[in-house]
JSON list of C-alpha atoms in Angstrom, two decimals:
[
{"chain": "A", "resi": 1, "resn": "MET", "atom": "CA", "xyz": [91.81, 73.52, 194.85]},
{"chain": "A", "resi": 2, "resn": "GLU", "atom": "CA", "xyz": [93.24, 76.07, 192.68]},
{"chain": "A", "resi": 3, "resn": "ARG", "atom": "CA", "xyz": [93.06, 76.14, 188.87]},
{"chain": "A", "resi": 4, "resn": "ILE", "atom": "CA", "xyz": [95.18, 76.65, 186.52]},
{"chain": "A", "resi": 5, "resn": "PRO", "atom": "CA", "xyz": [94.85, 79.91, 184.45]},
{"chain": "A", "resi": 6, "resn": "ASP", "atom": "CA", "xyz": [93.94, 79.10, 180.62]},
{"chain": "A", "resi": 7, "resn": "ALA", "atom": "CA", "xyz": [97.24, 80.91, 178.87]},
{"chain": "A", "resi": 8, "resn": "SER", "atom": "CA", "xyz": [95.20, 80.64, 175.64]},
{"chain": "A", "resi": 9, "resn": "ARG", "atom": "CA", "xyz": [93.28, 83.68, 176.79]},
{"chain": "A", "resi": 10, "resn": "GLN", "atom": "CA", "xyz": [96.58, 85.60, 177.85]},
{"chain": "A", "resi": 11, "resn": "VAL", "atom": "CA", "xyz": [98.86, 88.03, 175.73]},
{"chain": "A", "resi": 12, "resn": "ALA", "atom": "CA", "xyz": [102.31, 87.27, 175.24]},
{"chain": "A", "resi": 13, "resn": "GLU", "atom": "CA", "xyz": [104.64, 90.16, 175.11]},
{"chain": "A", "resi": 14, "resn": "PRO", "atom": "CA", "xyz": [108.70, 90.53, 174.92]},
{"chain": "A", "resi": 15, "resn": "THR", "atom": "CA", "xyz": [110.11, 91.99, 178.26]},
{"chain": "A", "resi": 16, "resn": "GLY", "atom": "CA", "xyz": [111.78, 95.42, 177.83]},
{"chain": "A", "resi": 17, "resn": "ASP", "atom": "CA", "xyz": [115.24, 94.20, 178.69]},
{"chain": "A", "resi": 18, "resn": "VAL", "atom": "CA", "xyz": [115.61, 91.58, 175.79]},
{"chain": "A", "resi": 19, "resn": "VAL", "atom": "CA", "xyz": [117.60, 92.20, 172.83]},
{"chain": "A", "resi": 20, "resn": "VAL", "atom": "CA", "xyz": [116.81, 90.39, 169.38]},
{"chain": "A", "resi": 21, "resn": "THR", "atom": "CA", "xyz": [118.48, 89.02, 166.65]},
{"chain": "A", "resi": 22, "resn": "THR", "atom": "CA", "xyz": [117.76, 87.45, 163.50]},
{"chain": "A", "resi": 23, "resn": "ASP", "atom": "CA", "xyz": [120.41, 85.75, 160.99]},
{"chain": "A", "resi": 24, "resn": "GLY", "atom": "CA", "xyz": [120.20, 85.32, 157.33]},
{"chain": "A", "resi": 25, "resn": "HIS", "atom": "CA", "xyz": [117.93, 82.13, 157.78]},
{"chain": "A", "resi": 26, "resn": "GLY", "atom": "CA", "xyz": [115.11, 84.14, 159.84]},
{"chain": "A", "resi": 27, "resn": "LEU", "atom": "CA", "xyz": [116.08, 82.32, 162.82]},
{"chain": "A", "resi": 28, "resn": "VAL", "atom": "CA", "xyz": [115.92, 84.56, 165.73]},
{"chain": "A", "resi": 29, "resn": "THR", "atom": "CA", "xyz": [118.25, 84.93, 168.93]},
{"chain": "A", "resi": 30, "resn": "VAL", "atom": "CA", "xyz": [116.99, 86.32, 172.04]},
{"chain": "A", "resi": 31, "resn": "ARG", "atom": "CA", "xyz": [119.40, 87.88, 174.84]},
{"chain": "A", "resi": 32, "resn": "ARG", "atom": "CA", "xyz": [118.77, 89.48, 178.06]},
{"chain": "A", "resi": 33, "resn": "ARG", "atom": "CA", "xyz": [121.30, 90.71, 180.59]},
{"chain": "A", "resi": 34, "resn": "ARG", "atom": "CA", "xyz": [121.69, 88.10, 183.82]},
{"chain": "A", "resi": 35, "resn": "PHE", "atom": "CA", "xyz": [123.50, 90.75, 185.95]},
{"chain": "A", "resi": 36, "resn": "GLY", "atom": "CA", "xyz": [123.81, 94.26, 186.82]},
{"chain": "A", "resi": 37, "resn": "PRO", "atom": "CA", "xyz": [127.00, 95.85, 185.78]},
{"chain": "A", "resi": 38, "resn": "VAL", "atom": "CA", "xyz": [129.09, 95.12, 188.81]},
{"chain": "A", "resi": 39, "resn": "ARG", "atom": "CA", "xyz": [127.86, 91.48, 188.83]},
{"chain": "A", "resi": 40, "resn": "THR", "atom": "CA", "xyz": [128.60, 91.56, 185.39]},
{"chain": "A", "resi": 41, "resn": "ARG", "atom": "CA", "xyz": [132.37, 92.47, 185.55]},
{"chain": "A", "resi": 42, "resn": "ILE", "atom": "CA", "xyz": [132.60, 89.85, 188.26]},
{"chain": "A", "resi": 43, "resn": "ALA", "atom": "CA", "xyz": [131.09, 87.15, 186.00]},
{"chain": "A", "resi": 44, "resn": "ARG", "atom": "CA", "xyz": [133.18, 88.35, 182.89]},
{"chain": "A", "resi": 45, "resn": "ALA", "atom": "CA", "xyz": [136.66, 87.88, 185.30]},
{"chain": "A", "resi": 46, "resn": "LEU", "atom": "CA", "xyz": [135.40, 84.10, 186.34]},
{"chain": "A", "resi": 47, "resn": "GLY", "atom": "CA", "xyz": [134.83, 83.42, 182.87]},
{"chain": "A", "resi": 48, "resn": "VAL", "atom": "CA", "xyz": [130.80, 83.24, 183.27]},
{"chain": "A", "resi": 49, "resn": "ALA", "atom": "CA", "xyz": [128.86, 84.70, 180.31]},
{"chain": "A", "resi": 50, "resn": "PRO", "atom": "CA", "xyz": [126.95, 87.98, 181.66]},
{"chain": "A", "resi": 51, "resn": "ASP", "atom": "CA", "xyz": [123.94, 87.27, 178.95]},
{"chain": "A", "resi": 52, "resn": "PHE", "atom": "CA", "xyz": [121.30, 85.00, 179.00]},
{"chain": "A", "resi": 53, "resn": "THR", "atom": "CA", "xyz": [121.03, 83.74, 174.99]},
{"chain": "A", "resi": 54, "resn": "ILE", "atom": "CA", "xyz": [118.51, 81.27, 173.59]},
{"chain": "A", "resi": 55, "resn": "ARG", "atom": "CA", "xyz": [118.73, 80.94, 169.79]},
{"chain": "A", "resi": 56, "resn": "LEU", "atom": "CA", "xyz": [115.26, 79.91, 168.76]},
{"chain": "A", "resi": 57, "resn": "ASP", "atom": "CA", "xyz": [114.65, 77.09, 165.96]},
{"chain": "A", "resi": 58, "resn": "ARG", "atom": "CA", "xyz": [112.01, 77.59, 163.36]},
{"chain": "A", "resi": 59, "resn": "LEU", "atom": "CA", "xyz": [108.75, 77.40, 165.25]},
{"chain": "A", "resi": 60, "resn": "GLY", "atom": "CA", "xyz": [110.13, 79.74, 168.01]},
{"chain": "A", "resi": 61, "resn": "SER", "atom": "CA", "xyz": [111.28, 82.00, 165.47]},
{"chain": "A", "resi": 62, "resn": "GLN", "atom": "CA", "xyz": [107.53, 82.08, 163.82]},
{"chain": "A", "resi": 63, "resn": "ALA", "atom": "CA", "xyz": [106.30, 82.67, 167.30]},
{"chain": "A", "resi": 64, "resn": "TRP", "atom": "CA", "xyz": [108.53, 85.22, 168.66]},
{"chain": "A", "resi": 65, "resn": "GLY", "atom": "CA", "xyz": [107.68, 87.38, 165.44]},
{"chain": "A", "resi": 66, "resn": "LEU", "atom": "CA", "xyz": [103.81, 86.80, 166.53]},
{"chain": "A", "resi": 67, "resn": "LEU", "atom": "CA", "xyz": [104.31, 87.51, 170.35]},
{"chain": "A", "resi": 68, "resn": "ASP", "atom": "CA", "xyz": [103.65, 91.51, 169.66]},
{"chain": "A", "resi": 69, "resn": "GLY", "atom": "CA", "xyz": [101.90, 92.21, 172.90]},
{"chain": "A", "resi": 70, "resn": "GLN", "atom": "CA", "xyz": [98.33, 92.55, 171.18]},
{"chain": "A", "resi": 71, "resn": "ARG", "atom": "CA", "xyz": [97.48, 88.94, 169.82]},
{"chain": "A", "resi": 72, "resn": "THR", "atom": "CA", "xyz": [96.56, 85.91, 172.70]},
{"chain": "A", "resi": 73, "resn": "VAL", "atom": "CA", "xyz": [98.22, 82.65, 173.01]},
{"chain": "A", "resi": 74, "resn": "GLY", "atom": "CA", "xyz": [95.40, 81.31, 171.19]},
{"chain": "A", "resi": 75, "resn": "GLU", "atom": "CA", "xyz": [95.70, 83.47, 168.49]},
{"chain": "A", "resi": 76, "resn": "VAL", "atom": "CA", "xyz": [99.52, 82.97, 168.25]},
{"chain": "A", "resi": 77, "resn": "HIS", "atom": "CA", "xyz": [98.88, 79.19, 168.00]},
{"chain": "A", "resi": 78, "resn": "ALA", "atom": "CA", "xyz": [96.22, 79.51, 165.32]},
{"chain": "A", "resi": 79, "resn": "GLU", "atom": "CA", "xyz": [98.32, 81.41, 163.18]},
{"chain": "A", "resi": 80, "resn": "LEU", "atom": "CA", "xyz": [101.14, 78.98, 163.65]},
{"chain": "A", "resi": 81, "resn": "ALA", "atom": "CA", "xyz": [99.31, 75.88, 162.64]},
{"chain": "A", "resi": 82, "resn": "ARG", "atom": "CA", "xyz": [97.96, 78.33, 159.43]},
{"chain": "A", "resi": 83, "resn": "ARG", "atom": "CA", "xyz": [101.80, 78.86, 158.67]},
{"chain": "A", "resi": 84, "resn": "LEU", "atom": "CA", "xyz": [103.45, 75.53, 159.85]},
{"chain": "A", "resi": 85, "resn": "PRO", "atom": "CA", "xyz": [100.55, 72.86, 158.95]},
{"chain": "A", "resi": 86, "resn": "ASP", "atom": "CA", "xyz": [103.11, 69.74, 159.12]},
{"chain": "A", "resi": 87, "resn": "GLU", "atom": "CA", "xyz": [104.58, 70.80, 162.39]},
{"chain": "A", "resi": 88, "resn": "LYS", "atom": "CA", "xyz": [104.28, 67.95, 165.02]},
{"chain": "A", "resi": 89, "resn": "ASP", "atom": "CA", "xyz": [103.12, 68.79, 168.59]},
{"chain": "A", "resi": 90, "resn": "LEU", "atom": "CA", "xyz": [102.60, 72.35, 167.71]},
{"chain": "A", "resi": 91, "resn": "ALA", "atom": "CA", "xyz": [100.47, 73.07, 171.18]},
{"chain": "A", "resi": 92, "resn": "ALA", "atom": "CA", "xyz": [103.01, 71.02, 173.62]},
{"chain": "A", "resi": 93, "resn": "ARG", "atom": "CA", "xyz": [105.99, 72.92, 171.81]},
{"chain": "A", "resi": 94, "resn": "LEU", "atom": "CA", "xyz": [104.30, 76.19, 171.88]},
{"chain": "A", "resi": 95, "resn": "GLY", "atom": "CA", "xyz": [103.47, 75.72, 175.85]},
{"chain": "A", "resi": 96, "resn": "LYS", "atom": "CA", "xyz": [106.98, 74.62, 176.64]},
{"chain": "A", "resi": 97, "resn": "PHE", "atom": "CA", "xyz": [108.71, 77.36, 174.58]},
{"chain": "A", "resi": 98, "resn": "LEU", "atom": "CA", "xyz": [106.37, 79.89, 176.24]},
{"chain": "A", "resi": 99, "resn": "GLY", "atom": "CA", "xyz": [107.03, 78.52, 179.53]},
{"chain": "A", "resi": 100, "resn": "THR", "atom": "CA", "xyz": [110.60, 78.82, 179.17]},
{"chain": "A", "resi": 101, "resn": "MET", "atom": "CA", "xyz": [110.74, 82.38, 177.98]},
{"chain": "A", "resi": 102, "resn": "VAL", "atom": "CA", "xyz": [108.96, 83.44, 180.86]},
{"chain": "A", "resi": 103, "resn": "SER", "atom": "CA", "xyz": [110.80, 81.73, 183.35]},
{"chain": "A", "resi": 104, "resn": "ARG", "atom": "CA", "xyz": [113.94, 83.46, 181.89]},
{"chain": "A", "resi": 105, "resn": "ASN", "atom": "CA", "xyz": [112.13, 86.78, 182.04]},
{"chain": "A", "resi": 106, "resn": "MET", "atom": "CA", "xyz": [112.39, 86.81, 178.27]},
{"chain": "A", "resi": 107, "resn": "LEU", "atom": "CA", "xyz": [108.43, 87.05, 177.82]},
{"chain": "A", "resi": 108, "resn": "ARG", "atom": "CA", "xyz": [105.72, 88.18, 179.99]},
{"chain": "A", "resi": 109, "resn": "LEU", "atom": "CA", "xyz": [101.65, 86.83, 179.93]},
{"chain": "A", "resi": 110, "resn": "ARG", "atom": "CA", "xyz": [99.21, 89.18, 180.89]}
]
């Protein structure tokens, strides 16, 4: 039986093709191209957005700022727990956030 790897020891870093913007409230928007240039033109002609965009909430925005390719997921969790002591279900929400971002090729774990 194969064990699930312990993500808390892995380092998370943004992929090279994401574009990140921050609004006036400190909330982050992460954008990544879905298609290459030819498919982008076809998608636009069909009314499909050529980019995949995720607007992060307060927790996601704080987490994104900590994912620098140096900290482990465990260190990010500890720092978020320190910064956001009243956040409910922090570990579960962080896990879901990381899973979503990895599945959308916006983050990689190593």
